[in-house]
């Protein structure tokens, strides 16, 4: 799957723990909302998707902080 390779580097993505699955789910939901916004871009976007994405990203950040997820950027 090219999407995975582009987003998660050439070594792909390993999902092992419940936390990994929760993080991946939120990430995918954010991608879905961005797709909905992009599909409506010419009409001014999709406000509900923007608001949902704010929530998904805040939840993802909370999980990362609670689990001391290491960032390498």
Coordinates of N, CA, C and O in Angstrom, one line a residue:
X1 N 0.9 -1.2 0.0 CA 0.0 0.0 0.0 C 0.9 1.2 0.0 O 1.6 1.5 1.0
X2 N 0.8 2.0 -1.0 CA 1.7 3.2 -1.2 C 1.4 4.2 -0.1 O 2.3 4.9 0.4
X3 N 0.2 4.4 0.2 CA -0.2 5.4 1.3 C 0.6 5.1 2.5 O 1.2 6.0 3.1
X4 N 0.7 3.9 3.0 CA 1.4 3.6 4.2 C 2.9 3.8 4.0 O 3.5 4.4 4.9
X5 N 3.4 3.5 2.9 CA 4.9 3.7 2.7 C 5.2 5.2 2.7 O 6.2 5.6 3.3
X6 N 4.4 6.0 2.1 CA 4.7 7.4 2.1 C 4.5 8.1 3.4 O 5.4 8.9 3.9
X7 N 3.5 7.7 4.2 CA 3.2 8.3 5.5 C 4.1 7.8 6.6 O 4.4 8.5 7.5
X8 N 4.5 6.5 6.5 CA 5.2 5.9 7.6 C 6.6 5.5 7.3 O 7.1 4.5 7.8
X9 N 7.2 6.2 6.3 CA 8.6 5.8 5.9 C 8.7 4.5 5.2 O 7.7 3.7 5.2
X10 N 9.8 4.2 4.7 CA 10.0 3.0 4.0 C 9.9 1.7 4.8 O 9.6 0.6 4.2
X11 N 10.0 1.8 6.1 CA 9.9 0.6 6.9 C 8.5 0.2 7.3 O 8.3 -0.7 8.0
X12 N 7.6 1.0 6.8 CA 6.2 0.7 7.1 C 5.7 1.0 8.5 O 6.2 1.9 9.1
X13 N 4.7 0.3 8.9 CA 4.0 0.6 10.2 C 3.8 -0.7 10.9 O 3.2 -1.6 10.3
X14 N 4.1 -0.7 12.2 CA 3.8 -1.9 13.0 C 2.8 -1.5 14.1 O 3.1 -0.5 14.8
X15 N 1.7 -2.2 14.1 CA 0.7 -1.9 15.1 C 0.6 -3.2 16.0 O 0.3 -4.3 15.6
X16 N 1.0 -3.0 17.3 CA 1.0 -4.1 18.2 C 0.1 -4.0 19.4 O -0.7 -4.9 19.7
X17 N 0.1 -2.8 20.0 CA -0.6 -2.7 21.3 C -2.0 -2.0 21.1 O -2.3 -1.5 20.0
X18 N -2.8 -2.0 22.1 CA -4.1 -1.3 22.1 C -3.8 0.2 21.8 O -4.6 0.8 21.1
X19 N -2.8 0.7 22.4 CA -2.5 2.2 22.2 C -2.2 2.4 20.7 O -2.6 3.4 20.1
X20 N -1.4 1.5 20.1 CA -1.1 1.6 18.7 C -2.3 1.6 17.8 O -2.5 2.5 16.9
X21 N -3.3 0.7 18.1 CA -4.5 0.6 17.4 C -5.4 1.9 17.6 O -6.0 2.4 16.6
X22 N -5.4 2.4 18.8 CA -6.2 3.6 19.1 C -5.6 4.8 18.3 O -6.3 5.6 17.7
X23 N -4.3 4.9 18.3 CA -3.6 6.0 17.6 C -3.9 5.9 16.1 O -4.2 6.9 15.4
X24 N -3.8 4.7 15.6 CA -4.0 4.5 14.1 C -5.4 4.8 13.8 O -5.7 5.5 12.7
X25 N -6.4 4.4 14.6 CA -7.8 4.7 14.3 C -8.0 6.2 14.2 O -8.6 6.7 13.3
X26 N -7.5 6.9 15.2 CA -7.6 8.4 15.2 C -7.0 9.0 14.0 O -7.5 9.9 13.3
X27 N -5.8 8.5 13.6 CA -5.1 9.0 12.4 C -5.9 8.8 11.2 O -6.0 9.7 10.3
X28 N -6.5 7.6 11.0 CA -7.3 7.3 9.8 C -8.5 8.1 9.8 O -8.9 8.6 8.7
X29 N -9.2 8.3 10.9 CA -10.4 9.2 11.0 C -10.0 10.6 10.6 O -10.8 11.3 9.8
X30 N -8.9 11.1 11.0 CA -8.4 12.4 10.6 C -8.2 12.5 9.0 O -8.6 13.5 8.4
X31 N -7.6 11.4 8.5 CA -7.4 11.4 7.1 C -8.8 11.3 6.3 O -8.9 12.0 5.3
X32 N -9.7 10.6 6.8 CA -11.1 10.6 6.2 C -11.7 12.0 6.2 O -12.3 12.4 5.2
X33 N -11.6 12.7 7.3 CA -12.1 14.0 7.4 C -11.4 15.0 6.4 O -12.0 15.9 5.8
X34 N -10.1 14.8 6.3 CA -9.4 15.7 5.3 C -9.8 15.4 3.9 O -9.9 16.3 3.1
X35 N -10.1 14.1 3.6 CA -10.6 13.7 2.3 C -12.0 14.4 2.0 O -12.2 14.9 1.0
X36 N -12.8 14.3 3.0 CA -14.1 15.0 2.9 C -14.0 16.5 2.6 O -14.7 17.0 1.8
X37 N -13.1 17.1 3.4 CA -12.9 18.5 3.2 C -12.3 18.8 1.7 O -12.8 19.7 1.0
X38 N -11.4 18.0 1.3 CA -10.8 18.1 0.0 C -11.8 17.9 -1.1 O -11.8 18.7 -2.1
X39 N -12.7 17.0 -0.9 CA -13.8 16.8 -1.9 C -14.7 17.9 -2.0 O -15.4 18.1 -3.1
X40 N -14.8 18.7 -1.0 CA -15.7 19.9 -1.0 C -14.9 21.2 -1.1 O -15.5 22.3 -0.8
X41 N -13.6 21.2 -1.4 CA -12.8 22.3 -1.4 C -13.3 23.5 -2.2 O -13.3 24.6 -1.8
X42 N -13.7 23.1 -3.4 CA -14.3 24.1 -4.3 C -15.5 24.8 -3.9 O -15.9 25.9 -4.4
X43 N -16.2 24.2 -2.9 CA -17.5 24.7 -2.4 C -17.3 25.3 -1.0 O -18.2 25.6 -0.3
X44 N -16.0 25.6 -0.7 CA -15.7 26.2 0.6 C -15.4 25.2 1.7 O -15.3 25.6 2.9
X45 N -15.1 24.0 1.4 CA -14.7 23.0 2.4 C -15.9 22.3 3.0 O -17.0 22.2 2.4
X46 N -15.7 21.7 4.2 CA -16.7 21.0 4.9 C -16.5 21.3 6.4 O -15.6 20.7 7.0
X47 N -17.3 22.2 6.9 CA -17.1 22.7 8.2 C -17.1 21.6 9.3 O -16.3 21.6 10.2
X48 N -18.1 20.7 9.2 CA -18.2 19.6 10.2 C -16.9 18.8 10.2 O -16.5 18.4 11.3
X49 N -16.3 18.5 9.1 CA -15.1 17.7 9.0 C -13.9 18.5 9.7 O -13.1 17.8 10.3
X50 N -13.9 19.8 9.5 CA -12.8 20.5 10.1 C -13.0 20.4 11.6 O -12.0 20.2 12.3
X51 N -14.2 20.6 12.1 CA -14.4 20.6 13.6 C -14.1 19.1 14.1 O -13.5 19.0 15.2
X52 N -14.5 18.1 13.4 CA -14.2 16.8 13.8 C -12.7 16.5 13.9 O -12.2 15.9 14.8
X53 N -12.0 17.0 12.9 CA -10.6 16.8 12.8 C -9.8 17.5 14.0 O -8.9 16.9 14.5
X54 N -10.3 18.6 14.4 CA -9.7 19.3 15.6 C -9.8 18.3 16.8 O -8.9 18.1 17.5
X55 N -11.0 17.7 16.9 CA -11.2 16.8 18.1 C -10.3 15.5 17.9 O -9.7 15.1 18.9
X56 N -10.3 14.9 16.7 CA -9.4 13.7 16.5 C -8.0 14.0 16.8 O -7.3 13.2 17.4
X57 N -7.5 15.2 16.4 CA -6.1 15.5 16.6 C -5.8 15.8 18.0 O -4.7 15.4 18.6
X58 N -6.7 16.4 18.8 CA -6.6 16.6 20.2 C -6.5 15.3 20.9 O -5.7 15.1 21.9
X59 N -7.4 14.4 20.5 CA -7.4 13.0 21.2 C -6.1 12.3 20.9 O -5.5 11.6 21.8
X60 N -5.6 12.4 19.7 CA -4.3 11.8 19.3 C -3.2 12.3 20.2 O -2.3 11.6 20.7
X61 N -3.2 13.6 20.3 CA -2.1 14.3 21.1 C -2.2 13.8 22.6 O -1.2 13.5 23.2
X62 N -3.4 13.7 23.1 CA -3.6 13.2 24.5 C -3.0 11.8 24.7 O -2.3 11.5 25.6
X63 N -3.4 10.9 23.7 CA -2.8 9.6 23.8 C -1.3 9.6 23.7 O -0.7 8.9 24.5
X64 N -0.8 10.4 22.8 CA 0.7 10.4 22.7 C 1.3 10.9 24.0 O 2.3 10.4 24.5
X65 N 0.8 12.0 24.6 CA 1.3 12.5 25.9 C 1.1 11.5 27.0 O 2.1 11.3 27.8
X66 N 0.0 10.9 27.1 CA -0.3 9.9 28.2 C 0.7 8.7 28.1 O 1.0 8.1 29.1
X67 N 1.1 8.4 26.9 CA 2.0 7.2 26.7 C 3.4 7.6 26.4 O 4.2 6.7 26.0
X68 N 3.7 8.8 26.6 CA 5.1 9.3 26.4 C 5.7 8.8 25.1 O 6.8 8.3 25.0
X69 N 4.9 9.0 24.0 CA 5.3 8.6 22.7 C 6.5 9.5 22.2 O 6.4 10.7 22.3
X70 N 7.6 8.9 21.8 CA 8.8 9.6 21.4 C 8.6 10.2 20.0 O 8.2 9.5 19.1
X71 N 9.0 11.4 19.9 CA 9.0 12.1 18.7 C 10.4 12.3 18.2 O 11.3 12.7 19.0
X72 N 10.7 12.1 16.9 CA 12.1 12.3 16.4 C 12.1 13.3 15.3 O 12.8 13.2 14.3
X73 N 11.4 14.4 15.6 CA 11.5 15.5 14.6 C 12.0 16.8 15.3 O 12.2 16.9 16.4

